[in-house]
PDB file of C-alpha atoms in Angstrom:
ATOM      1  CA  UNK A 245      71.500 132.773 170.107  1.00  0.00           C
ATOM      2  CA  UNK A 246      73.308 136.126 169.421  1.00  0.00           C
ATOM      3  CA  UNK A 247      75.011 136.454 172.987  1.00  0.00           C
ATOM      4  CA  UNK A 248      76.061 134.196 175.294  1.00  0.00           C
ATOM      5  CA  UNK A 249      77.173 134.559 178.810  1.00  0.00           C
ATOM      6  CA  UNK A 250      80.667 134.743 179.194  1.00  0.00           C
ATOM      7  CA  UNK A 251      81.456 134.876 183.273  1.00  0.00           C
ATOM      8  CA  UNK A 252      79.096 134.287 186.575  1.00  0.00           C
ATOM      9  CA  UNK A 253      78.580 137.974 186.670  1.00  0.00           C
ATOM     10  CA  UNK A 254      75.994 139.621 184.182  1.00  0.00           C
ATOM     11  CA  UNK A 255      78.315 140.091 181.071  1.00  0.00           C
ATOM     12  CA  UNK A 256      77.834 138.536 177.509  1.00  0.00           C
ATOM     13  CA  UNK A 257      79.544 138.476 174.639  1.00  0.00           C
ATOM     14  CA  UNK A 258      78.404 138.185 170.832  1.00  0.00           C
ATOM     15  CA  UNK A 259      77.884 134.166 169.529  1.00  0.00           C
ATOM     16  CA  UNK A 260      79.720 134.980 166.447  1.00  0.00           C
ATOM     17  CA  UNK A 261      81.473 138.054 165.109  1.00  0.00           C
ATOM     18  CA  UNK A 262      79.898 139.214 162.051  1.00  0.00           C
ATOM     19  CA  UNK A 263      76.891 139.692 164.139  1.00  0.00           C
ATOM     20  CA  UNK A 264      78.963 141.965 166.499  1.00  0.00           C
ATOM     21  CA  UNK A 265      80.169 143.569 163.064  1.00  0.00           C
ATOM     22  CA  UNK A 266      77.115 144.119 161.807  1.00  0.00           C
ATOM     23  CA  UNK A 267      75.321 145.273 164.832  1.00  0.00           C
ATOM     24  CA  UNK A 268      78.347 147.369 165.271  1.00  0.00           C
ATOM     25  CA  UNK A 269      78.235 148.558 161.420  1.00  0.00           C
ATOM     26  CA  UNK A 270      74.642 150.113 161.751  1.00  0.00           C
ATOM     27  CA  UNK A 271      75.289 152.598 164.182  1.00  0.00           C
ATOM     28  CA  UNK A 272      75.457 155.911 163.279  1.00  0.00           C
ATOM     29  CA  UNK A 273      79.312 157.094 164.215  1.00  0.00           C
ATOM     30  CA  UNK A 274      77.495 159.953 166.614  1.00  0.00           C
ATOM     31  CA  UNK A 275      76.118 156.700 168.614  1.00  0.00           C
ATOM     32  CA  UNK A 276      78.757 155.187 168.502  1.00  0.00           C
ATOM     33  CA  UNK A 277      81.255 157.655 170.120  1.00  0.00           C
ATOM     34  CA  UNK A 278      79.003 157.757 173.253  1.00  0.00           C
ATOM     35  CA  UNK A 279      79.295 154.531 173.735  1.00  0.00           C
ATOM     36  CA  UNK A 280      82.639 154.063 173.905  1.00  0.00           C
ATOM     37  CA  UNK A 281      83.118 156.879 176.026  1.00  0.00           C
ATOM     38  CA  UNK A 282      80.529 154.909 178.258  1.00  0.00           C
ATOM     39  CA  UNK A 283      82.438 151.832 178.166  1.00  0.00           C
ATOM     40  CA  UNK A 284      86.205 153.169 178.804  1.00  0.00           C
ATOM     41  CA  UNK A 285      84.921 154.908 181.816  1.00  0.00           C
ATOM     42  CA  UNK A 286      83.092 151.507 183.077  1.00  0.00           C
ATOM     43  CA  UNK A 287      86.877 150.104 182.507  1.00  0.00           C
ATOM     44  CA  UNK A 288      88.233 152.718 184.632  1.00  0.00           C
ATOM     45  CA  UNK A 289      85.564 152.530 187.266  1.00  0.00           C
ATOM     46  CA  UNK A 290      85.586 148.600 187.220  1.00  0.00           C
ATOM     47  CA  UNK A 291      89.337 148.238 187.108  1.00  0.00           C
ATOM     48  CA  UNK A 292      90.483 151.449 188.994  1.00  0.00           C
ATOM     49  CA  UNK A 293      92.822 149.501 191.357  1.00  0.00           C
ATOM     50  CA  UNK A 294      94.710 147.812 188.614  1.00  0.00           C
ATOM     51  CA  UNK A 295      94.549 149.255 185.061  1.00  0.00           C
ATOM     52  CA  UNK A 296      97.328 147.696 183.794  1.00  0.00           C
ATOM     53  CA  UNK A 297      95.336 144.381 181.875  1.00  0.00           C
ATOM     54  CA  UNK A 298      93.350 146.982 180.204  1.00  0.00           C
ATOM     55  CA  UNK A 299      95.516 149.659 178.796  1.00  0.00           C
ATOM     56  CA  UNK A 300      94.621 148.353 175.222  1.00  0.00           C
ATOM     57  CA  UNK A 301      91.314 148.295 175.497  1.00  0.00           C
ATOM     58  CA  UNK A 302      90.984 152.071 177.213  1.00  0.00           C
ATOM     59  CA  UNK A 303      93.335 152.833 174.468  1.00  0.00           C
ATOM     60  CA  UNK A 304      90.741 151.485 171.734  1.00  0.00           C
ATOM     61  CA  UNK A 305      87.431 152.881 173.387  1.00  0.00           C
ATOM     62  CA  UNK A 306      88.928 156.722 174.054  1.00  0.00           C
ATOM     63  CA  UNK A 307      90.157 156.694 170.684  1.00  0.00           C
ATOM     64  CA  UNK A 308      86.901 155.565 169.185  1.00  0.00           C
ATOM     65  CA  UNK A 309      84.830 158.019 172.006  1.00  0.00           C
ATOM     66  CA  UNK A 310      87.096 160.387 169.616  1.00  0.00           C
ATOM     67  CA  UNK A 311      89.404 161.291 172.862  1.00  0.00           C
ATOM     68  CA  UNK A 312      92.876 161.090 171.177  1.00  0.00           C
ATOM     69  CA  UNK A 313      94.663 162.967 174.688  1.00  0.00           C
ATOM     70  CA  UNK A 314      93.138 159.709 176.508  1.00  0.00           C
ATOM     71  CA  UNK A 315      94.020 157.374 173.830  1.00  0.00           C
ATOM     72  CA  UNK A 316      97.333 158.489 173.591  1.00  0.00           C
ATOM     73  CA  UNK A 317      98.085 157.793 177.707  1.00  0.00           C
ATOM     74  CA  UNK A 318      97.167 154.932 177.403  1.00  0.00           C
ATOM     75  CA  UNK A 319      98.476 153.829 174.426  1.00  0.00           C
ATOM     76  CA  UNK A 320     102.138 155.005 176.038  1.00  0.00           C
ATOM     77  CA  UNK A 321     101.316 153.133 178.831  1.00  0.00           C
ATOM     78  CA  UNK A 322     100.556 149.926 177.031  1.00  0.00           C
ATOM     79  CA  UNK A 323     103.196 149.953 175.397  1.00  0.00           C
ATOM     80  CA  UNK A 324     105.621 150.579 178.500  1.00  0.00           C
ATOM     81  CA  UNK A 325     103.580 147.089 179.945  1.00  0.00           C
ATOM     82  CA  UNK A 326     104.351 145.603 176.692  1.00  0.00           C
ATOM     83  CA  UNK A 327     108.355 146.861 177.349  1.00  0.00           C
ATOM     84  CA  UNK A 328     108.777 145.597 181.211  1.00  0.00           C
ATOM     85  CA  UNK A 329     107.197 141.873 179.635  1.00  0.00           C
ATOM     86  CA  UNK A 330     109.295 141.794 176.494  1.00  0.00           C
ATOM     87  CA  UNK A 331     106.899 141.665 174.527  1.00  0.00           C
ATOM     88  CA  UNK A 332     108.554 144.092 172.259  1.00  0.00           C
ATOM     89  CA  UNK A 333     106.906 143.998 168.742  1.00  0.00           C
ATOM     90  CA  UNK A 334     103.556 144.689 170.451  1.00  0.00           C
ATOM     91  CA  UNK A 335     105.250 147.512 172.549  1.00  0.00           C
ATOM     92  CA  UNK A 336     106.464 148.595 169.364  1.00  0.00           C
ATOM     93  CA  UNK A 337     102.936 148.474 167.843  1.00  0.00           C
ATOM     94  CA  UNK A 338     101.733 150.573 170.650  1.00  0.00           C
ATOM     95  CA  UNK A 339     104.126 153.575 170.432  1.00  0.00           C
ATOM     96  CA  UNK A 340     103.476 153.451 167.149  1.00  0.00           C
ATOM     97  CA  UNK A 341     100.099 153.893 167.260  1.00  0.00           C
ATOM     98  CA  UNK A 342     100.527 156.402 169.741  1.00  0.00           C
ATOM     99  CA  UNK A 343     102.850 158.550 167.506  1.00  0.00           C
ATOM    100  CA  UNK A 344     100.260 158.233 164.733  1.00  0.00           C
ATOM    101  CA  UNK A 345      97.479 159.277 166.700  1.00  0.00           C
ATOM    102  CA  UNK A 346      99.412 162.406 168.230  1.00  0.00           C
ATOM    103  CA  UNK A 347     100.244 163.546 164.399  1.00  0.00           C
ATOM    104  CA  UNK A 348      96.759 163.402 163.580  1.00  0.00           C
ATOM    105  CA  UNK A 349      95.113 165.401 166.271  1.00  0.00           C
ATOM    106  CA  UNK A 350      97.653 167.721 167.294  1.00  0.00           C
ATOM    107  CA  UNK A 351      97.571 169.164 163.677  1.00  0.00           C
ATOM    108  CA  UNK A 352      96.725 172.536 165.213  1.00  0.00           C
ATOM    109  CA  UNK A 353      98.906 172.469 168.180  1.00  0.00           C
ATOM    110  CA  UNK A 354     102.324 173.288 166.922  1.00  0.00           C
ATOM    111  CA  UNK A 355     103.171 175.031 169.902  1.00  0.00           C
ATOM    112  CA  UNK A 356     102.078 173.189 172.543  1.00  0.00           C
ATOM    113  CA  UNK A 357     102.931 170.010 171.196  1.00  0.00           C
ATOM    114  CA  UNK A 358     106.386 171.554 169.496  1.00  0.00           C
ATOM    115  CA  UNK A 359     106.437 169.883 166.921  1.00  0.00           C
ATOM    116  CA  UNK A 360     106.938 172.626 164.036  1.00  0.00           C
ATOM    117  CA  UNK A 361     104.504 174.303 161.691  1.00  0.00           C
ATOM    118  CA  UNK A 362     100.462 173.451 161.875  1.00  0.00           C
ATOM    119  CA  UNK A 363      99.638 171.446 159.445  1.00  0.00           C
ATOM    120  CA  UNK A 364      96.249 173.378 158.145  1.00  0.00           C
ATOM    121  CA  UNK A 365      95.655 171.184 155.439  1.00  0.00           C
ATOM    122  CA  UNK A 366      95.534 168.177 157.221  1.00  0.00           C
ATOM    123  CA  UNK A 367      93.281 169.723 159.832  1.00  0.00           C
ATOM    124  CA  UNK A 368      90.654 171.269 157.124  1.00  0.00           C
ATOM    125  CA  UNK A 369      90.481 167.733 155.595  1.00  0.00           C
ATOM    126  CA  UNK A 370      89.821 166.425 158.963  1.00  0.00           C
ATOM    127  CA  UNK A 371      87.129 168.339 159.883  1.00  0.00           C
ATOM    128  CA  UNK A 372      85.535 168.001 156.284  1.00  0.00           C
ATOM    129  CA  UNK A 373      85.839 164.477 156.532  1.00  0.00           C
ATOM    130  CA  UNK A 374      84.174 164.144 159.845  1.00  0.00           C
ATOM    131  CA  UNK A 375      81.026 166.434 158.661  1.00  0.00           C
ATOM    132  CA  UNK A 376      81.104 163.977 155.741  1.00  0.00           C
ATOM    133  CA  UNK A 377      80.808 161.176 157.000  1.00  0.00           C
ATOM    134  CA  UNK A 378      79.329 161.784 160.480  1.00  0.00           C
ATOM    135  CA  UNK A 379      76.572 164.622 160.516  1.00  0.00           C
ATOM    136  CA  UNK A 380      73.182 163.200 160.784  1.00  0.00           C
ATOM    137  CA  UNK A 381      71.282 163.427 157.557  1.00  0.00           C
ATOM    138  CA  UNK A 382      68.607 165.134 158.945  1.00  0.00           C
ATOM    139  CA  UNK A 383      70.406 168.341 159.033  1.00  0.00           C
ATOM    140  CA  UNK A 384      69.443 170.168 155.945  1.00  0.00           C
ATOM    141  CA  UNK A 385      71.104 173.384 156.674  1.00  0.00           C
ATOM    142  CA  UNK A 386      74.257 172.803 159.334  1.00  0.00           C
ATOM    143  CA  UNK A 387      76.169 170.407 157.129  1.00  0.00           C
ATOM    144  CA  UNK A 388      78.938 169.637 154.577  1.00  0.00           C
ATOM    145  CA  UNK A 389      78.017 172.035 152.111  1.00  0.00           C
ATOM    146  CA  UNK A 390      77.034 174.942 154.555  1.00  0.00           C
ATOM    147  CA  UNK A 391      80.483 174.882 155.759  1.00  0.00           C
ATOM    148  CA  UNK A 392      82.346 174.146 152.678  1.00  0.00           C
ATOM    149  CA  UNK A 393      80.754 176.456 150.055  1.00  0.00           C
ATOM    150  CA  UNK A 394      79.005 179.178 152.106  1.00  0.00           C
ATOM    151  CA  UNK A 395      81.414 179.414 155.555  1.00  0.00           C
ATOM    152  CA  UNK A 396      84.704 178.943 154.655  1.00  0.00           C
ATOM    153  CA  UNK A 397      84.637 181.054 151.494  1.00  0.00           C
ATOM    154  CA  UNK A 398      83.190 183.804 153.545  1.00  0.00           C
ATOM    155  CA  UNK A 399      85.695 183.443 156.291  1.00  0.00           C
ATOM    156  CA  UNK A 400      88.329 183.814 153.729  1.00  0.00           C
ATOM    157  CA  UNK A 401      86.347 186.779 152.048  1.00  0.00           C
ATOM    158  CA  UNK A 402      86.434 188.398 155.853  1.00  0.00           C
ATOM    159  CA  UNK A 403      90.430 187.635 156.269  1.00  0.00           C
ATOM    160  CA  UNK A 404      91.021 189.481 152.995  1.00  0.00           C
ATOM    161  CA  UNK A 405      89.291 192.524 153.935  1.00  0.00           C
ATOM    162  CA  UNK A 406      90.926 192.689 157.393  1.00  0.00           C
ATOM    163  CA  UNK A 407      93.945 192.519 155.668  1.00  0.00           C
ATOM    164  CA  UNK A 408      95.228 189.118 158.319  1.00  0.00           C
ATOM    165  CA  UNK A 409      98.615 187.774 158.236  1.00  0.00           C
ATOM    166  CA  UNK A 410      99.074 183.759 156.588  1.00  0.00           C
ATOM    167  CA  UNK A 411      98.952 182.659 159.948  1.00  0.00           C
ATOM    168  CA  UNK A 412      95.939 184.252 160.880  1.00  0.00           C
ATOM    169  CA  UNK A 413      93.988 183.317 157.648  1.00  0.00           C
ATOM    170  CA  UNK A 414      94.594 180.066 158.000  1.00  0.00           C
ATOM    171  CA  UNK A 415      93.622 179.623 162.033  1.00  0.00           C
ATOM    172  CA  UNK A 416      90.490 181.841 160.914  1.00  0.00           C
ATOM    173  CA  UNK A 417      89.898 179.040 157.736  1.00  0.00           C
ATOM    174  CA  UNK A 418      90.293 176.367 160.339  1.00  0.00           C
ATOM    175  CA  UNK A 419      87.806 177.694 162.822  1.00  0.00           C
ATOM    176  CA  UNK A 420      85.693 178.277 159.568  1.00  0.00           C
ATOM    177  CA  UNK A 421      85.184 174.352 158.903  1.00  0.00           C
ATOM    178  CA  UNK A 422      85.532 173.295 162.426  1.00  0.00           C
ATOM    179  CA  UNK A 423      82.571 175.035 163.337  1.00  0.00           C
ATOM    180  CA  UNK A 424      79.776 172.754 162.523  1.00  0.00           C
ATOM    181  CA  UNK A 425      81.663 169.538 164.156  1.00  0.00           C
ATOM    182  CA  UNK A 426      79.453 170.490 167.504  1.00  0.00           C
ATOM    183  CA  UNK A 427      76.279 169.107 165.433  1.00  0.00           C
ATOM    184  CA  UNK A 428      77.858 165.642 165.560  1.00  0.00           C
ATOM    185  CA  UNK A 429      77.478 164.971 169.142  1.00  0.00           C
ATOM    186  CA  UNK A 430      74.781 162.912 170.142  1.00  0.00           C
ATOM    187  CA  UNK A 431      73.244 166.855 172.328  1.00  0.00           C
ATOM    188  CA  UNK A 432      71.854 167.633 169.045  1.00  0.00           C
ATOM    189  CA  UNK A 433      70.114 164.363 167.801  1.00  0.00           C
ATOM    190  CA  UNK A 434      66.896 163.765 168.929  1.00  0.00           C
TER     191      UNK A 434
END
């Protein structure tokens, strides 16, 4: 009684939503990203002929497969559909979202993206965040603290002795905590 079938072909859908919340709720965030990824290229696959209906949705799953450049396409494009129907609150919603996600994971890309100075802070508490929240426990020596208290301090230890520019330190900083966000993929659980 926790799916039911929703069209002829084989799909299903949850009977009520806190189930799908709570099903949803106990995966880890490194299962989870897979998964999306997993379902936005089904989308793709499924719907290649006519995206269009689904723009939303791809939007949703790239961004939660943690695949902002995707997102962020179709996000735009979402909200163009949203334009040509009039629907213009929701095309509003969708630009903005699109803006917001941009700002947020271009933090290091101030030349590519032109947008002015990288904003290092924002990007350290990123990455920080993520190993937070996302690492599998059962890393005892790749985690938060590793890169917080032993990596970064070191990194900034190195940049003194070399003597690096601001703009140097703080790329070198960023790679610093950044490094360990490879252990949250799904490659290294077992």
């Amino acid at each position: 009684g926790l799916v039911e079938k929703v069209s002829p072909e084989p799909a299903f859908a949850f009977a009520d939503p806190a189930a799908q919340q709570v099903a949803y709720d106990s995966l880890l965030f490194a299962q989870r990203r897979p998964l999306h990824r997993l379902v936005a290229g089904w989308l793709e696959e499924a719907h290649g002929d006519d995206l269009a209906p689904c723009y939303g949705l791809l939007a949703h799953h790239w961004q939660q497969a943690d695949e902002p450049g995707r997102a962020i396409e179709y996000l735009e494009k979402a909200g163009q559909e949203a334009l040509r129907a009039g629907a213009y609150d929701e095309a509003e919603g969708y630009f903005e979202a699109s803006l917001e996600l941009n700002a947020r994971s271009a933090v290091l890309s101030n030349g590519f993206y032109e947008q002015g100075t990288a904003d290092w802070v924002a990007a350290r508490e990123y990455a920080l965040a993520r190993l937070e929240e996302e690492l599998p426990p059962e890393l005892t020596y790749h985690n938060l603290w590793h890169t917080r208290d032993d990596v970064l301090p070191a990194a900034q230890r190195l940049a003194a002795v070399a003597g690096l520019g601001e703009e140097e330190r703080r790329l070198l900083e960023t790679a610093a905590v950044y490094h360990d966000l490879g252990c949250i993929s799904d490659f290294w659980i077992t």
